[in-house]
Coordinates of C-alpha atoms and ligand atoms in Angstrom, one line a residue:
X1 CA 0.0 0.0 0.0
X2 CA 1.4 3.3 -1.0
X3 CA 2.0 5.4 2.1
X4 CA 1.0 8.6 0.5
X5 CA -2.6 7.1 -0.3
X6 CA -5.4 7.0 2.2
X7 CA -6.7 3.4 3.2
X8 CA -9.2 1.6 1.3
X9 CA -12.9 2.3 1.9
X10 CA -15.2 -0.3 2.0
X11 CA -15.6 -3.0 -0.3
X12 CA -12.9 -2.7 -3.7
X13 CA -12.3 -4.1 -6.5
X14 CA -10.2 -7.4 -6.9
X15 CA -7.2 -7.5 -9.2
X16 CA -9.2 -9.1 -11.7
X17 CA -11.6 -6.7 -11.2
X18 CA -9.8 -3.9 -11.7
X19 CA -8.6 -5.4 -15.2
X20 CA -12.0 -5.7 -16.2
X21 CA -13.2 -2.0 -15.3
X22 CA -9.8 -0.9 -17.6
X23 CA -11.8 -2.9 -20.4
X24 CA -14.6 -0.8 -20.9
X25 CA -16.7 -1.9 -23.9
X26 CA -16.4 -5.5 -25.6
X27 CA -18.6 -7.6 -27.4
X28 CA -21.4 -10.5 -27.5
X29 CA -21.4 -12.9 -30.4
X30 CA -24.9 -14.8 -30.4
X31 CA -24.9 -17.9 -32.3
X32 CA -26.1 -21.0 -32.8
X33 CA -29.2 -23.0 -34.6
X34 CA -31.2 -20.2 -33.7
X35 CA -29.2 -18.3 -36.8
X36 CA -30.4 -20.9 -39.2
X37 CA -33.9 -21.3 -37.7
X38 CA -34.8 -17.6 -37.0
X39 CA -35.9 -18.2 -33.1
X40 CA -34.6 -16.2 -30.4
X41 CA -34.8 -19.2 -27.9
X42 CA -34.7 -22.6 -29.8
X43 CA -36.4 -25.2 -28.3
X44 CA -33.6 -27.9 -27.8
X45 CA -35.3 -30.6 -30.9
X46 CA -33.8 -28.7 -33.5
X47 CA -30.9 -31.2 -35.6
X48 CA -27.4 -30.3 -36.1
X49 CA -28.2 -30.7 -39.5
X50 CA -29.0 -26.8 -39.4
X51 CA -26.4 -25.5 -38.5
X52 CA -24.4 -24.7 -41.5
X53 CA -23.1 -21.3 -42.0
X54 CA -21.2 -21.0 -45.8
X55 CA -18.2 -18.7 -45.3
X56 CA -17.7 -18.5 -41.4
X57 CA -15.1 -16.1 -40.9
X58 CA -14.5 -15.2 -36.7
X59 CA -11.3 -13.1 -37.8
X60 CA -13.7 -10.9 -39.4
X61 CA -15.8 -10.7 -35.9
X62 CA -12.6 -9.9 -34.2
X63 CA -11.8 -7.3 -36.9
X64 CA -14.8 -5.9 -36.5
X65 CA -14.8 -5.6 -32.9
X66 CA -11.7 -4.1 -32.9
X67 CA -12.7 -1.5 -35.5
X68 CA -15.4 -0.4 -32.2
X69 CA -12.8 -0.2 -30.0
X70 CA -14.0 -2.9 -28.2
X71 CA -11.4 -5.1 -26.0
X72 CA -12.7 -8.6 -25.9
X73 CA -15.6 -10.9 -27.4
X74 CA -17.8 -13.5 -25.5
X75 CA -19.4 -15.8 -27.4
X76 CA -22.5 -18.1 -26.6
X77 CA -20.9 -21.3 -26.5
X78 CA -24.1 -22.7 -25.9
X79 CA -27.7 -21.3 -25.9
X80 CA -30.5 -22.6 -24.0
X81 CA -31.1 -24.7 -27.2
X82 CA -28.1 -26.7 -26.2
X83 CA -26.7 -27.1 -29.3
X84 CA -22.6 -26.9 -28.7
X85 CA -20.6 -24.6 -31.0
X86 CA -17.4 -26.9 -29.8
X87 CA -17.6 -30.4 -30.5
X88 CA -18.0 -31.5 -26.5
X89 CA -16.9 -34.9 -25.5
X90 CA -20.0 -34.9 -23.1
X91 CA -23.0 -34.5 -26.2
X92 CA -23.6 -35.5 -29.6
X93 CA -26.1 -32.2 -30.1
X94 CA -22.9 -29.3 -31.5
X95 CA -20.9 -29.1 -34.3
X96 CA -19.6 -32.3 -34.9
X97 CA -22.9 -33.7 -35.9
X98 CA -23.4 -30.4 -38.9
X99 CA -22.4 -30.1 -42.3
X100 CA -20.3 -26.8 -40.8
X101 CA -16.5 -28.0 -42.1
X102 CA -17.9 -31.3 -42.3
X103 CA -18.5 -31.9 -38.9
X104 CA -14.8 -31.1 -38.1
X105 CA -15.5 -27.5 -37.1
X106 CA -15.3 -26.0 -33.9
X107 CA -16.5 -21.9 -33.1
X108 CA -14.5 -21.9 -30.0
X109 CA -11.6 -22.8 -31.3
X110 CA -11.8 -20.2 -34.1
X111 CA -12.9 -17.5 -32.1
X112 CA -10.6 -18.0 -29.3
X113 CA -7.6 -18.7 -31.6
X114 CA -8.8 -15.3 -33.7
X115 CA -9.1 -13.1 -30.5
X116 CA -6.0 -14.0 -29.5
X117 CA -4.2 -13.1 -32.9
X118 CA -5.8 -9.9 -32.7
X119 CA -5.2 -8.9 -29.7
X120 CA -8.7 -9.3 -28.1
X121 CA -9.5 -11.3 -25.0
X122 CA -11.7 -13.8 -25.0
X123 CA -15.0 -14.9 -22.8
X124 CA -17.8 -17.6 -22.4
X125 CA -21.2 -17.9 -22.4
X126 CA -22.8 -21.0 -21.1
X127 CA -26.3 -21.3 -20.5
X128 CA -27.2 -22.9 -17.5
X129 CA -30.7 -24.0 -19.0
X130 CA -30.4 -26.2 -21.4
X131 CA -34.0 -27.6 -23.2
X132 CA -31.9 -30.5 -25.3
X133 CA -30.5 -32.3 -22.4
X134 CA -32.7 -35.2 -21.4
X135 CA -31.7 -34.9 -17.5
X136 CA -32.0 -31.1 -17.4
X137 CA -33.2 -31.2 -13.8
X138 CA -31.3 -33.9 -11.9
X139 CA -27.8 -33.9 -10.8
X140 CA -26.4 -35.8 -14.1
X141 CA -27.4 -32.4 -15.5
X142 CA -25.4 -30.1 -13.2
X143 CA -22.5 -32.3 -13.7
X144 CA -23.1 -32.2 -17.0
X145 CA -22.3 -28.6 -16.8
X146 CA -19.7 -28.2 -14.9
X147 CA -17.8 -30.9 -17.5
X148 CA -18.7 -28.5 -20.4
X149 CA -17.2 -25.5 -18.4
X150 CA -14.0 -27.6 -17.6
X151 CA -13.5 -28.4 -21.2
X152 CA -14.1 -24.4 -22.2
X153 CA -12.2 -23.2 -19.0
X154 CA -9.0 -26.2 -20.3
X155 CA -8.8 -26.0 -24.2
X156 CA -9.0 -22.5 -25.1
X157 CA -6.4 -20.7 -23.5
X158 CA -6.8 -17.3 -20.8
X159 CA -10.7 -16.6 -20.6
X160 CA -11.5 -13.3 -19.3
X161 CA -15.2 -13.7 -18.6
X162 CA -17.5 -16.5 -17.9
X163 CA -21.4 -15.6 -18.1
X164 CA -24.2 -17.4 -16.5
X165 CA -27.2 -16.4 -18.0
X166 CA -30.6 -16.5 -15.9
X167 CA -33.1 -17.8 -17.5
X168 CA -34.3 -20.8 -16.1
X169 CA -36.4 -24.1 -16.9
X170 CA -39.4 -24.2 -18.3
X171 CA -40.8 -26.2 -21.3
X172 CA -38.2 -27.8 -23.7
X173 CA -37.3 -31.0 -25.7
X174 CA -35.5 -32.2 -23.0
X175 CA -34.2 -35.5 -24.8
X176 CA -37.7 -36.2 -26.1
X177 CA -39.7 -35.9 -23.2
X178 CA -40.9 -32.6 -24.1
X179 CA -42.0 -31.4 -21.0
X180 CA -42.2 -28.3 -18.8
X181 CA -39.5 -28.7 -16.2
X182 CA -39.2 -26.5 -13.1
X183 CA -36.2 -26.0 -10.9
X184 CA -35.2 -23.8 -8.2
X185 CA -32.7 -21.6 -9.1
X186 CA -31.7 -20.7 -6.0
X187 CA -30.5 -24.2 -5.3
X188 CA -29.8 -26.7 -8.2
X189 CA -27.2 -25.2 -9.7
X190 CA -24.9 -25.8 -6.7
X191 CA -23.3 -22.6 -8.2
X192 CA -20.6 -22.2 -5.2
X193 CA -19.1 -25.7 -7.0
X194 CA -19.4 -24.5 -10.3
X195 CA -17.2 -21.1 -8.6
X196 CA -14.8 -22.9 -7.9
X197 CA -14.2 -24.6 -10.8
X198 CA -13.6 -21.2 -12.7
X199 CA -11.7 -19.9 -10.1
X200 CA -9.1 -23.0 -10.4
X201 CA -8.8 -23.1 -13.7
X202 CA -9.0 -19.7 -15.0
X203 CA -8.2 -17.5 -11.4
X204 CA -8.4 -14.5 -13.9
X205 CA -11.5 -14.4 -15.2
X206 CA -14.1 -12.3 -13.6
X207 CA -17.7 -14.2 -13.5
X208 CA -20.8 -12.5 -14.4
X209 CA -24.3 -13.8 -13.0
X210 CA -27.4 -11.6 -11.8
X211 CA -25.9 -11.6 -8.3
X212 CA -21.7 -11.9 -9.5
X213 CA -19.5 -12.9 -7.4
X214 CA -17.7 -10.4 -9.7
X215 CA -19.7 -8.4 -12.0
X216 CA -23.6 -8.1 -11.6
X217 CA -26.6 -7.7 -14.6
X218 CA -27.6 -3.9 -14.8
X219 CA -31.0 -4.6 -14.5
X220 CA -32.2 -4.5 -18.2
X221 CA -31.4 -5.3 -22.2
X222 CA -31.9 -1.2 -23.5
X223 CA -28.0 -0.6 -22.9
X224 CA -29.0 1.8 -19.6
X225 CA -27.0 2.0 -16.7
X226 CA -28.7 3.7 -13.5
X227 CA -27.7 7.7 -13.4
X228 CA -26.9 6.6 -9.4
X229 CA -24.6 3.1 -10.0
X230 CA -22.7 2.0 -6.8
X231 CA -20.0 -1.2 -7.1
X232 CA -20.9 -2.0 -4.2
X233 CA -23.6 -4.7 -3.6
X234 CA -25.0 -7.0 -1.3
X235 CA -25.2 -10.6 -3.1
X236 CA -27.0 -12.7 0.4
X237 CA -29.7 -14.2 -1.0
X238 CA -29.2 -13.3 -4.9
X239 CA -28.3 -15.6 -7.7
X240 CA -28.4 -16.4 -11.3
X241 CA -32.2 -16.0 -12.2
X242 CA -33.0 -14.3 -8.8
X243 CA -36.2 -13.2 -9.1
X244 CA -36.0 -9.3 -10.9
X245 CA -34.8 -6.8 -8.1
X246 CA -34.9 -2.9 -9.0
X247 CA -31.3 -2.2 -7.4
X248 CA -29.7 -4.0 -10.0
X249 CA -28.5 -1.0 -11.9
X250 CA -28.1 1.4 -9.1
X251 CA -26.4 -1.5 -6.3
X252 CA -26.4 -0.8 -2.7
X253 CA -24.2 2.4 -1.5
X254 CA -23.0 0.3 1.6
X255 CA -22.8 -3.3 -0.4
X256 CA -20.5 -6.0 1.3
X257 CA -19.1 -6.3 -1.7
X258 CA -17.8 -5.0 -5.1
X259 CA -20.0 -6.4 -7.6
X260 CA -20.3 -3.6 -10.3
X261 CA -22.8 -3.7 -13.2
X262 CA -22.4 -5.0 -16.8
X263 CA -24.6 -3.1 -19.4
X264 CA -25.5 -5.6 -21.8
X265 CA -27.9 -4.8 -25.0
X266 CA -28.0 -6.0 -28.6
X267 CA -27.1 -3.9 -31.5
X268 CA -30.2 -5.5 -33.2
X269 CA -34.0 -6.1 -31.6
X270 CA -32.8 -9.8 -31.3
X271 CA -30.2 -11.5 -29.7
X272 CA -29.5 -13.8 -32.6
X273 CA -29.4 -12.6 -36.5
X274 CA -32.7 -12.5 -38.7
X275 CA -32.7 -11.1 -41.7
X276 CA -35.7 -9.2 -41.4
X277 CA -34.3 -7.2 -38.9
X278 CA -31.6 -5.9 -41.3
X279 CA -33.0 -2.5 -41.3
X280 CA -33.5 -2.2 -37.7
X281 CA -29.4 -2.4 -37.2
X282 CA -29.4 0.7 -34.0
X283 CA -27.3 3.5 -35.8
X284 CA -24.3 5.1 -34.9
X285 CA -26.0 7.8 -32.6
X286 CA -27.7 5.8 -31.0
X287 CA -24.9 3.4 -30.0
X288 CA -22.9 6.7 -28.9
X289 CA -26.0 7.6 -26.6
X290 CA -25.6 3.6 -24.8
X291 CA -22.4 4.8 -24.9
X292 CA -23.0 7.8 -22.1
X293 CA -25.6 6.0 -20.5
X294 CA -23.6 2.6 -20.0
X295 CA -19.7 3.2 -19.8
X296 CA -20.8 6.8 -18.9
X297 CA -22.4 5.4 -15.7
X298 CA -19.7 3.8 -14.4
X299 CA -21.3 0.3 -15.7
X300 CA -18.9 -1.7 -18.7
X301 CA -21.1 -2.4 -22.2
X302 CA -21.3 -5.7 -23.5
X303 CA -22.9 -4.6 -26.8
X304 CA -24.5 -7.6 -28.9
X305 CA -23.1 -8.5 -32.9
X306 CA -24.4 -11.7 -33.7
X307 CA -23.1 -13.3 -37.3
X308 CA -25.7 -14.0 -39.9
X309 CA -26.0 -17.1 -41.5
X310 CA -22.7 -16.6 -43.8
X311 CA -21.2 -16.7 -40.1
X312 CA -20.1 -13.0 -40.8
X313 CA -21.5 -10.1 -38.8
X314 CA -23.8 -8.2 -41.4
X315 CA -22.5 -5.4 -43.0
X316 CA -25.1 -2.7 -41.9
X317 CA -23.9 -4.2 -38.2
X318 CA -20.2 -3.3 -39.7
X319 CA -21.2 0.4 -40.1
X320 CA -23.2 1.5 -37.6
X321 CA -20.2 0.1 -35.6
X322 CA -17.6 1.9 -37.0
X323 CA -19.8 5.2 -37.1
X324 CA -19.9 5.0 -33.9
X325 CA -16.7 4.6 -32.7
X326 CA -15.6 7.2 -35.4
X327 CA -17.9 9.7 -33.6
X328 CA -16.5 8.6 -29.9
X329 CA -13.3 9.6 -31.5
X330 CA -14.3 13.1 -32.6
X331 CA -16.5 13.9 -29.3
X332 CA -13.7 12.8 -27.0
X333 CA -10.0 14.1 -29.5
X334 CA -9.7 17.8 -27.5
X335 CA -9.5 17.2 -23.6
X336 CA -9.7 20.8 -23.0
X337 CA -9.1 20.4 -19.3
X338 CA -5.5 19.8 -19.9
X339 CA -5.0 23.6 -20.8
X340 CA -5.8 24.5 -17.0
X341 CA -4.0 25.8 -14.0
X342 CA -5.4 22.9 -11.2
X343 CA -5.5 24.0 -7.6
X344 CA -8.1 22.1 -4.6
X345 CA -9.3 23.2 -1.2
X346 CA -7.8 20.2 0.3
X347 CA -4.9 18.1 -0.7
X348 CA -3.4 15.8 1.2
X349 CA 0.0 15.9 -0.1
X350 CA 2.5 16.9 -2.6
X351 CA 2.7 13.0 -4.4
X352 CA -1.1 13.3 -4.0
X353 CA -1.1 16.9 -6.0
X354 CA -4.5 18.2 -8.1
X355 CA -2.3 18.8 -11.3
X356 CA -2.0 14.9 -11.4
X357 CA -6.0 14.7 -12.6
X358 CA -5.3 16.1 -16.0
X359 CA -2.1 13.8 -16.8
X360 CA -3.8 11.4 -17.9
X361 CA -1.9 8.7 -15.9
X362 CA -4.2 6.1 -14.6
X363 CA -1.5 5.4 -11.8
X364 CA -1.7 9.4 -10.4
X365 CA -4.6 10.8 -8.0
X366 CA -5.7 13.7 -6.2
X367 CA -6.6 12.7 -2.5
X368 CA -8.2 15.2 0.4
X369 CA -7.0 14.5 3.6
X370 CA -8.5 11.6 6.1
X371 CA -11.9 13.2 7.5
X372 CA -12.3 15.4 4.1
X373 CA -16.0 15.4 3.2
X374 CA -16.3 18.1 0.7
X375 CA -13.6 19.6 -1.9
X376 CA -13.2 21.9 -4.2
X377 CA -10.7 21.4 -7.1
X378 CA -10.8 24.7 -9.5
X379 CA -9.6 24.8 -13.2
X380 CA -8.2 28.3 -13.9
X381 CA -7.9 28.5 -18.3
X382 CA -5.7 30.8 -19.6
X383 CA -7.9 31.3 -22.6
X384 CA -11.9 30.8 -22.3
X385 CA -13.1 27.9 -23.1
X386 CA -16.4 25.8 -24.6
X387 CA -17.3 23.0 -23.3
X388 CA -20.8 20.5 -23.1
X389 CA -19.1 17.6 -21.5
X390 CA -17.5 16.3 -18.2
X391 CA -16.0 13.1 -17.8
X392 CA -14.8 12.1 -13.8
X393 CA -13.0 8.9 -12.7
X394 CA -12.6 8.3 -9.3
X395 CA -9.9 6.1 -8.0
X396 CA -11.7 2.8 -7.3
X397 CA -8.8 1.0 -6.2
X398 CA -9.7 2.7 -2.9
X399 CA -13.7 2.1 -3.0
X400 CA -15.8 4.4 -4.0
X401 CA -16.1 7.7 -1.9
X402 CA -18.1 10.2 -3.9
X403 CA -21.6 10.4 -2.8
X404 CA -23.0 14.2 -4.6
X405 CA -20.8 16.0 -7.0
X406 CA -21.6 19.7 -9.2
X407 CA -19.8 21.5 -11.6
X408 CA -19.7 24.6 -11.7
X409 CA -18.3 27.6 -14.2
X410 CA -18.0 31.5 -13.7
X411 CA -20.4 32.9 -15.7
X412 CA -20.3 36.5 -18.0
X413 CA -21.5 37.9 -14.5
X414 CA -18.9 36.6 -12.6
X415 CA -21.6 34.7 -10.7
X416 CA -21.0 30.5 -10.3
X417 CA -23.4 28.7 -12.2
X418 CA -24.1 25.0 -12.3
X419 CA -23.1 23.5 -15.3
X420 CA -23.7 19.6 -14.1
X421 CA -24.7 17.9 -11.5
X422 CA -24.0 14.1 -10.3
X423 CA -24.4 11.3 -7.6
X424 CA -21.6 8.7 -7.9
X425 CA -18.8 8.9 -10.0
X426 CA -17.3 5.1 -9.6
X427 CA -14.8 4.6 -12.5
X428 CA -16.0 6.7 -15.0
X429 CA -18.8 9.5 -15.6
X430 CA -19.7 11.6 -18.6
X431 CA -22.6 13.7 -18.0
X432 CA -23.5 16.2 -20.7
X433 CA -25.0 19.6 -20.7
X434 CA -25.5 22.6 -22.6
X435 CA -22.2 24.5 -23.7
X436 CA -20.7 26.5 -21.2
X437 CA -18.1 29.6 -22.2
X438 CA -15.6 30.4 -19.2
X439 CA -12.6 30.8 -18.2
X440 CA -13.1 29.1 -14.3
X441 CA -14.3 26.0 -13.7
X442 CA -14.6 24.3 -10.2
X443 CA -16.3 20.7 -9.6
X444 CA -17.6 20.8 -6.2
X445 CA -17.4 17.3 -4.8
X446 CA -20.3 17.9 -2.1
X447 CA -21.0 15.1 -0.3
X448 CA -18.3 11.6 0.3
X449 CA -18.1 8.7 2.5
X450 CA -14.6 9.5 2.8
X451 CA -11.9 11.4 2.0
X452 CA -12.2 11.8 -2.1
X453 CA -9.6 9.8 -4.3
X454 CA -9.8 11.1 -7.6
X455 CA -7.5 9.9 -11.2
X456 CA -9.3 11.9 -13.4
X457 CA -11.1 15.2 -14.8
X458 CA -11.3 15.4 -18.4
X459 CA -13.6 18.4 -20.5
X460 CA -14.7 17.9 -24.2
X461 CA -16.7 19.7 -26.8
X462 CA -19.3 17.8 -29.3
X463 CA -21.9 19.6 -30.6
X464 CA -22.5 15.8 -31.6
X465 CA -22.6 14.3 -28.4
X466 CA -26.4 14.0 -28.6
X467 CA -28.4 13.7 -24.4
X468 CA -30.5 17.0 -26.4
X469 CA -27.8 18.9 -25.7
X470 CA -29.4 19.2 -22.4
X471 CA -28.7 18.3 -19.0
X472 CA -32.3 17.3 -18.4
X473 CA -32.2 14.0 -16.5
X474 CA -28.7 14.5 -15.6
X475 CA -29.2 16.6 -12.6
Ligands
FUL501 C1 -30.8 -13.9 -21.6 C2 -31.1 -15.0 -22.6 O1 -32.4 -15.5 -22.4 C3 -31.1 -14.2 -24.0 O2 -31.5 -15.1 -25.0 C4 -29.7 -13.6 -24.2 O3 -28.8 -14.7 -24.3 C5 -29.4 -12.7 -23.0 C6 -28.0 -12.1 -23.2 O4 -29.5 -13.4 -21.8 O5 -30.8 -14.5 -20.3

């Protein structure tokens, strides 16, 4: 622990936490016979025999992704249809019984193989419900599971994210019985076990569930994180498929743990390709405005591209992708903030110094001293400046602190005028707002649990950085 920082405060991130904050936005790859048979949820009956894409290409996924800035891919290994897109020892319903490379094909492989080439890390998806499996159910089931997720978690190489999905039992093919099935969530899954299992053979990947242990659901598919988002959560009594809970998105400010949200949406209605969604492909502005209200909310986006049934992701998918990331790169090219002479009410000391928020060093902070509630840190600009947006990290290494937050410019009449106003901060927040003209700028951090640890405070200027130019909703 560095002497010059204050002590932790409350619950904070793991290490492998912390490497999946720095990740920000990556992708979901839906796929399986869904693609071929144009259901969102297939019902577990459907044969192999579908599942046949002609020019399946997962470099061009990872190329893609890459292209949106995004830092990793998790793909749906297997849906709650069952099928495998690996050729599992444990199941003759994946790959190896399709046409797909004549039945010597396997997804994983490709895509994990592909990410890794390209510099992308690489996550899982298995479905916890599965509607093929004739003892979905009993124990051989759960078992069944857990050897699928040793062979993902063994084979592929360094996984960075497993996902367990929540949907749970219900009617299926289940082997042939074709049944409804009920279990209880809460209990079958044994999911402490199946923890462990991850956590020995891949100790870095985080593992996403409604309820964690690592990262938790935000709460809904629109790509919206909650304007108030605290990391820290209280998981007693939550897991996979816990009945719907509003705190999802906004956590619990005093949570036992750090469990912070993942924003997950699809860039299409569906999860899986149709073609008659083609046209309905979200366009670059409105992926910009997920964007601000995901990543911007101190939440990670986990935004959906599932391949058509070339096994490519559609072109209009393609373009909407890369117009948005080529508009994130114009709204965010000019931190203005870097111009400006720093100074703070409180500052604990020199190594701890306000200059360090605008150096854009991920390893520097401003602290207050212990027992520092409130702070003021003031931005004096040589030259006036415009400005519509404010982007804040706080130093979540050392919990999260910041409880109400304004900012606040010197207007034509000399006067102090709110500009923005905030709740949490968390490790990053964008709020936008009308443009503002001034040479003095001061974000008034008003209320914290604890002395504030800040890394960051960045200024932009987009007159295309859509929220209605406004700051209506924002404070
Ligand atoms: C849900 C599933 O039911 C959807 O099909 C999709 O995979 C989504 C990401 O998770 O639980």
């Amino acid at each position: 622990m560095d002497p010059f920082l204050p002590a932790p405060f409350g619950a904070v991130p793991s290490p492998r936490q912390m490497a999946w904050h720095q990740l920000e936005t990556y992708g979901f790859i839906h796929f399986t016979t869904n693609t071929f048979t144009d259901l969102e949820w297939g019902y577990g009956n459907e044969s192999p025999a579908v599942f046949n894409p002609t020019t399946l290409d997962a470099r061009q996924w990872v190329d893609t992704a890459k292209q949106g800035g995004f830092k990793g891919l998790i793909l749906t290994c297997k849906h709650h249809d069952g099928f495998c897109l690996w050729p599992s020892r444990y199941t003759e319903h994946s790959v190896k019984n399709s046409p797909w490379r004549s039945g010597r094909g396997d997804v994983v492989r490709e895509l994990a193989d592909a990410c890794r080439e390209g510099g992308l890390q690489f996550g899982v998806y298995l479905s916890p419900w599965d509607r093929n499996h004739a003892r979905y159910g009993d124990m051989a089931y759960v078992n069944y599971y857990r050897d699928q997720l040793r062979e993902l978690l063994t084979h592929y190489g360094p996984v960075f994210e497993v996902w367990h999905d929540g949907a749970n039992g219900g009617n299926g093919w289940y082997g042939g019985a074709d049944e409804t099935r009920k279990i209880n969530p809460a209990t079958y899954y044994g999911w402490e076990t199946t923890r462990s299992i991850v956590r020995q053979l891949q100790p870095e990947a985080v593992i996403f569930s409604d309820a964690g242990p690592d990262v938790r659901w935000v709460g809904n598919e629109s790509g919206v994180g909650a304007e108030t988002t605290w990391c820290t959560f209280n998981p007693a009594g939550r897991y996979a498929g816990s009945p719907a809970v509003d705190d999802l998105g906004s956590g619990h400010e005093n949570g036992s743990h750090w469990i912070p949200p993942e924003t997950d949406v699809s860039i299409r209605p569906g999860w899986f390709y149709h073609a008659h969604e083609d046209g309905k492909v979200k366009t670059p502005e409105q992926l910009v405005e997920i964007y601000f209200q995901s990543v911007g909310r101190g939440t990670s986006l986990l935004l959906n591209l599932p391949p058509d049934r070339r096994g490519l992701i559609h072109e209009n998918d393609v373009a909407s992708l890369c117009g948005y990331r080529t508009m994130l790169d114009r709204i965010f090219a000019t931190d203005l903030a870097k111009t400006a002479r720093i100074s703070a009410t409180h500052t604990r000391n020199p190594e701890t110094a306000p200059g360090n928020l605008v150096q854009d060093d991920p390893e520097l902070c401003w602290a207050a001293p212990d027992g520092i509630l409130n702070a003021n840190i003031t931005l004096d600009f040589p030259t006036p400046i415009t400005f519509n947006i404010v982007q804040l990290k706080e130093t979540i290494a050392l919990g999260q602190r910041v409880r109400a937050w304004r900012l606040e410019i010197v207007n034509d009449q000399g006067i102090w005028e709110v500009a923005a106003a905030g709740t949490t901060i968390g490790y990053k927040r964008l709020v936008r707002f009308v443009p503002h003209t001034t040479r003095k700028v001061r974000l008034v951090l008003a209320d914290c649990k604890a002395c504030p640890v800040l890394t960051s405070i960045q200024l932009f200027y987009s007159p295309e950085a859509g929220g209605n130019g406004a700051t209506k909703g924002e404070y």
